[in-house]
CSV table of C-alpha atoms in Angstrom, one decimal:
chain,number,residue,atom,x,y,z
A,98,MET,CA,76.5,-203.2,-45.3
A,99,ALA,CA,78.3,-202.0,-48.4
A,100,PHE,CA,79.0,-205.5,-49.6
A,101,PRO,CA,75.4,-206.7,-50.2
A,102,VAL,CA,74.3,-203.3,-51.5
A,103,VAL,CA,77.2,-203.0,-54.1
A,104,PHE,CA,76.8,-206.7,-55.0
A,105,ILE,CA,73.1,-206.2,-55.9
A,106,ILE,CA,73.7,-202.9,-57.8
A,107,VAL,CA,76.6,-204.1,-59.8
A,108,ALA,CA,74.9,-207.4,-60.5
A,109,ILE,CA,71.9,-205.5,-62.0
A,110,VAL,CA,74.3,-203.5,-64.2
A,111,GLY,CA,76.0,-206.8,-65.2
A,112,ILE,CA,72.6,-208.2,-66.2
A,113,ILE,CA,71.8,-205.2,-68.3
A,114,LEU,CA,75.2,-205.3,-70.1
A,115,GLN,CA,75.0,-209.0,-70.7
A,116,ASN,CA,71.4,-208.9,-72.0
A,117,GLN,CA,71.9,-205.8,-74.2
A,118,VAL,CA,75.6,-205.9,-75.3
A,119,PHE,CA,77.5,-209.1,-74.6
A,120,ARG,CA,74.7,-211.5,-75.7
A,121,ARG,CA,75.2,-210.3,-79.2
A,122,MET,CA,78.9,-211.4,-79.1
A,123,GLU,CA,78.7,-214.9,-77.7
A,124,GLY,CA,81.8,-216.9,-78.5
A,125,GLU,CA,83.8,-213.9,-79.5
A,126,GLU,CA,86.1,-213.5,-76.5
A,127,LEU,CA,88.4,-211.0,-78.0
A,128,ARG,CA,85.6,-208.7,-79.2
A,129,GLN,CA,83.9,-209.0,-75.7
A,130,THR,CA,87.2,-208.0,-74.1
A,131,MET,CA,87.7,-205.0,-76.3
A,132,VAL,CA,84.1,-203.8,-75.8
A,133,THR,CA,84.6,-204.3,-72.0
A,134,ILE,CA,87.7,-202.1,-72.0
A,135,GLY,CA,85.9,-199.5,-74.1
A,136,LEU,CA,82.9,-199.4,-71.8
A,137,SER,CA,85.3,-199.1,-68.8
A,138,VAL,CA,86.9,-196.0,-70.4
A,139,VAL,CA,83.6,-194.4,-71.1
A,140,ILE,CA,82.2,-195.1,-67.6
A,141,ALA,CA,85.5,-193.9,-66.0
A,142,ASP,CA,85.2,-190.6,-67.8
A,143,LEU,CA,81.6,-190.2,-66.8
A,144,LEU,CA,82.6,-190.8,-63.1
A,145,LEU,CA,85.4,-188.3,-63.5
A,146,TRP,CA,82.9,-185.7,-64.9
A,147,THR,CA,80.4,-186.4,-62.1
A,148,TRP,CA,82.7,-186.6,-59.0
A,149,GLY,CA,85.9,-184.9,-60.2
A,150,GLY,CA,89.5,-186.2,-60.0
A,151,GLN,CA,89.8,-186.0,-56.2
A,152,SER,CA,91.4,-189.1,-54.5
A,153,TYR,CA,89.5,-190.9,-51.8
A,154,THR,CA,90.6,-193.2,-49.0
A,155,ILE,CA,88.4,-196.0,-47.5
A,156,TYR,CA,89.5,-197.1,-44.1
A,157,SER,CA,89.3,-200.7,-43.1
A,158,PRO,CA,87.1,-201.7,-40.1
A,159,ASP,CA,88.7,-201.2,-36.6
A,160,TRP,CA,89.0,-205.0,-36.0
A,161,LEU,CA,91.1,-205.2,-39.2
A,162,SER,CA,93.3,-202.2,-38.6
A,163,GLY,CA,96.9,-202.6,-37.7
A,164,PRO,CA,99.3,-205.5,-38.1
A,165,MET,CA,98.9,-209.1,-36.9
A,166,THR,CA,101.6,-211.5,-35.9
A,167,LEU,CA,102.0,-214.6,-38.2
A,168,PRO,CA,103.6,-217.9,-37.2
A,169,ILE,CA,106.5,-217.2,-39.5
A,170,VAL,CA,110.0,-216.4,-38.2
A,171,SER,CA,111.4,-213.2,-39.7
A,172,SER,CA,114.6,-212.9,-37.7
A,173,ILE,CA,116.5,-214.0,-34.6
A,174,ARG,CA,118.0,-211.3,-32.4
A,175,ASP,CA,121.5,-211.6,-30.8
A,176,SER,CA,119.8,-212.3,-27.5
A,177,GLY,CA,118.2,-215.4,-29.0
A,178,GLU,CA,114.7,-213.9,-29.1
A,179,VAL,CA,112.7,-215.1,-32.1
A,180,VAL,CA,111.0,-212.3,-34.0
A,181,TYR,CA,107.8,-213.3,-35.9
A,182,LEU,CA,106.6,-211.7,-39.0
A,183,ARG,CA,104.0,-208.9,-38.6
A,184,TYR,CA,101.7,-208.2,-41.5
A,185,PRO,CA,98.6,-206.0,-42.1
A,186,ALA,CA,95.5,-207.7,-40.8
A,187,VAL,CA,93.3,-206.4,-43.6
A,188,ARG,CA,95.5,-208.0,-46.3
A,189,MET,CA,95.4,-211.4,-44.5
A,190,ALA,CA,91.6,-211.1,-44.3
A,191,ILE,CA,91.5,-210.4,-48.0
A,192,LEU,CA,93.8,-213.4,-48.8
A,193,PHE,CA,91.6,-215.7,-46.6
A,194,ALA,CA,88.4,-214.5,-48.2
A,195,ALA,CA,89.8,-214.9,-51.7
A,196,ILE,CA,90.8,-218.5,-51.0
A,197,VAL,CA,87.4,-219.3,-49.5
A,198,ILE,CA,85.5,-217.8,-52.5
A,199,GLY,CA,87.8,-219.4,-55.0
A,200,ILE,CA,87.4,-222.9,-53.5
A,201,ALA,CA,83.6,-222.4,-53.2
A,202,MET,CA,83.3,-221.4,-56.8
A,203,TRP,CA,85.4,-224.4,-57.9
A,204,LEU,CA,83.2,-226.7,-55.8
A,205,VAL,CA,80.0,-225.2,-57.3
A,206,LEU,CA,81.3,-225.6,-60.9
A,207,ASN,CA,82.6,-229.1,-60.5
A,208,LYS,CA,80.4,-230.8,-57.9
A,209,THR,CA,76.9,-229.4,-58.3
A,210,LYS,CA,74.1,-229.6,-60.9
A,211,LEU,CA,74.3,-225.9,-61.6
A,212,GLY,CA,78.0,-226.2,-62.3
A,213,MET,CA,77.3,-229.1,-64.6
A,214,LEU,CA,74.8,-226.9,-66.6
A,215,VAL,CA,77.3,-224.1,-66.8
A,216,ARG,CA,80.1,-226.3,-68.1
A,217,ALA,CA,77.8,-228.1,-70.5
A,218,GLY,CA,76.5,-224.7,-71.8
A,219,VAL,CA,80.0,-223.6,-72.5
A,220,ASP,CA,81.0,-226.8,-74.3
A,221,ASP,CA,77.8,-227.3,-76.3
A,222,ARG,CA,75.2,-224.6,-75.9
A,223,GLU,CA,73.0,-225.7,-78.8
A,224,MET,CA,72.7,-229.3,-77.6
A,225,LEU,CA,71.9,-228.2,-74.0
A,226,ALA,CA,69.3,-225.7,-75.3
A,227,ALA,CA,67.7,-228.5,-77.4
A,228,SER,CA,67.3,-230.6,-74.3
A,229,GLY,CA,65.0,-228.0,-72.8
A,230,VAL,CA,67.4,-226.1,-70.5
A,231,ARG,CA,67.0,-222.3,-70.7
A,232,ILE,CA,70.7,-221.8,-70.8
A,233,GLN,CA,70.4,-218.0,-71.5
A,234,TYR,CA,69.1,-217.6,-67.9
A,235,VAL,CA,71.9,-219.7,-66.5
A,236,PHE,CA,74.5,-217.6,-68.3
A,237,LEU,CA,72.7,-214.4,-67.2
A,238,ALA,CA,72.8,-215.5,-63.5
A,239,VAL,CA,76.5,-216.5,-63.8
A,240,PHE,CA,77.3,-213.1,-65.4
A,241,ALA,CA,75.4,-211.3,-62.6
A,242,PHE,CA,77.2,-213.2,-59.9
A,243,GLY,CA,80.6,-212.4,-61.5
A,244,ALA,CA,79.7,-208.7,-61.8
A,245,GLY,CA,78.6,-208.7,-58.2
A,246,LEU,CA,81.9,-210.2,-57.1
A,247,ALA,CA,83.7,-207.5,-59.1
A,248,GLY,CA,81.8,-204.9,-57.2
A,249,MET,CA,82.7,-206.4,-53.9
A,250,ALA,CA,86.3,-206.6,-55.0
A,251,GLY,CA,86.2,-202.8,-55.7
A,252,ILE,CA,85.3,-202.2,-52.0
A,253,VAL,CA,88.1,-204.5,-50.9
A,254,GLY,CA,90.6,-202.8,-53.2
A,255,GLY,CA,89.6,-199.4,-51.9
A,256,THR,CA,90.7,-200.4,-48.4
A,257,PHE,CA,94.4,-200.6,-49.4
A,258,GLN,CA,94.5,-198.5,-52.5
A,259,SER,CA,93.3,-194.9,-52.8
A,260,LEU,CA,90.4,-194.3,-55.1
A,261,SER,CA,91.8,-192.1,-57.8
A,262,PRO,CA,91.6,-191.7,-61.6
A,263,GLY,CA,93.5,-194.5,-63.4
A,264,GLU,CA,93.2,-197.1,-60.7
A,265,ASP,CA,90.5,-198.8,-62.7
A,266,THR,CA,92.7,-199.2,-65.7
A,267,ARG,CA,95.5,-200.7,-63.7
A,268,PHE,CA,93.3,-203.3,-62.1
A,269,LEU,CA,91.5,-204.1,-65.4
A,270,LEU,CA,94.8,-204.7,-67.2
A,271,ALA,CA,96.1,-206.8,-64.3
A,272,SER,CA,93.0,-208.9,-64.4
A,273,LEU,CA,93.3,-209.4,-68.2
A,274,VAL,CA,96.9,-210.5,-67.8
A,275,VAL,CA,96.0,-212.9,-65.0
A,276,VAL,CA,93.3,-214.6,-67.1
A,277,ILE,CA,95.7,-214.9,-70.1
A,278,VAL,CA,98.4,-216.4,-68.0
A,279,GLY,CA,96.2,-218.7,-66.0
A,280,GLY,CA,93.9,-219.8,-68.8
A,281,MET,CA,90.4,-218.9,-69.9
A,282,GLY,CA,87.7,-220.7,-67.9
A,283,SER,CA,90.0,-222.2,-65.2
A,284,ILE,CA,89.6,-221.1,-61.6
A,285,PRO,CA,92.8,-222.8,-60.4
A,286,GLY,CA,94.5,-221.2,-63.4
A,287,ALA,CA,93.3,-217.8,-62.4
A,288,ALA,CA,94.6,-218.4,-58.9
A,289,ILE,CA,98.1,-219.4,-60.2
A,290,GLY,CA,98.1,-216.6,-62.7
A,291,ALA,CA,97.3,-214.1,-59.9
A,292,LEU,CA,100.0,-215.5,-57.7
A,293,ILE,CA,102.6,-215.3,-60.5
A,294,ILE,CA,101.7,-211.8,-61.6
A,295,GLY,CA,101.4,-210.5,-58.0
A,296,LEU,CA,104.8,-211.8,-57.0
A,297,SER,CA,106.4,-210.5,-60.2
A,298,GLU,CA,104.9,-207.0,-59.6
A,299,GLN,CA,106.0,-206.9,-56.0
A,300,LEU,CA,109.5,-208.3,-56.6
A,301,GLY,CA,109.8,-205.9,-59.5
A,302,LEU,CA,108.9,-202.9,-57.3
A,303,VAL,CA,111.7,-203.9,-54.9
A,304,TYR,CA,114.5,-204.8,-57.2
A,305,ALA,CA,113.7,-202.9,-60.4
A,306,PRO,CA,111.0,-200.3,-59.8
A,307,THR,CA,111.4,-198.7,-63.2
A,308,TYR,CA,110.7,-202.0,-65.1
A,309,SER,CA,108.2,-203.7,-62.7
A,310,VAL,CA,105.3,-203.4,-65.1
A,311,VAL,CA,107.4,-204.8,-67.9
A,312,PHE,CA,108.0,-208.1,-66.0
A,313,THR,CA,104.2,-208.9,-66.0
A,314,PHE,CA,103.9,-208.4,-69.8
A,315,LEU,CA,107.1,-210.5,-70.4
A,316,ILE,CA,105.5,-213.3,-68.4
A,317,MET,CA,102.3,-212.9,-70.5
A,318,ALA,CA,104.3,-212.9,-73.7
A,319,ALA,CA,106.1,-216.0,-72.7
A,320,VAL,CA,102.9,-217.8,-71.9
A,321,LEU,CA,101.3,-216.8,-75.2
A,322,ALA,CA,104.4,-217.9,-77.1
A,323,PHE,CA,104.7,-221.4,-75.6
A,324,ARG,CA,101.2,-222.1,-74.3
A,325,PRO,CA,98.6,-219.8,-75.9
A,326,GLN,CA,95.7,-221.3,-74.0
A,327,GLY,CA,97.2,-220.4,-70.7
A,328,LEU,CA,98.9,-222.5,-68.0
A,329,LEU,CA,95.8,-224.5,-67.1
A,330,GLY,CA,93.5,-223.5,-70.0
A,331,GLU,CA,92.0,-226.1,-72.3
A,332,THR,CA,92.7,-226.2,-76.0
A,333,ARG,CA,89.5,-225.8,-78.0
């Protein structure tokens, strides 16, 4: 029941922020990003002041607890017995849900009338508004939906990461790097960026724990140097 409740609450917060803050900075992506980071710092300090710095752990549902066996061979014993890979069930559920949501969002943006309005509003807002479409309400609904998804992602993240001060900054920076690497406005680009950054972080933690964070920023710097719009971003 936490998913619909948090989705609605965070979506309402997103509507307020979009209507009162970000609407005044339309077309200024860098300014919006900096304001978002500033707001996150202020909100994090208010939460710290209200609930303190104690860490919390959210347990996954019983049907997702424990490992699950995947059809991937991890090793073969001397007796000839095949050992299959075992992986936490909750992480596989998160991966499956992310793929489903990503494909659904891509289909909506590229195959529906609503997606056509959103893309047209991004490309030429003035012309679409002149044709009689109240594009401000479309953008408000899109922002509310994105904020609601972010709230749901917070619940999901809490099941495998302890809730403690500083976790918000880590995820916010990772999200920013993913968007820069993948490309602004591209869902497939975001998916590829997330895969690249996630793999670099995990491989870095295994082979070079001290410099694991540096690898992600090196990847971002390389993308900015050779393809500033991102891997799948469009040049404007």
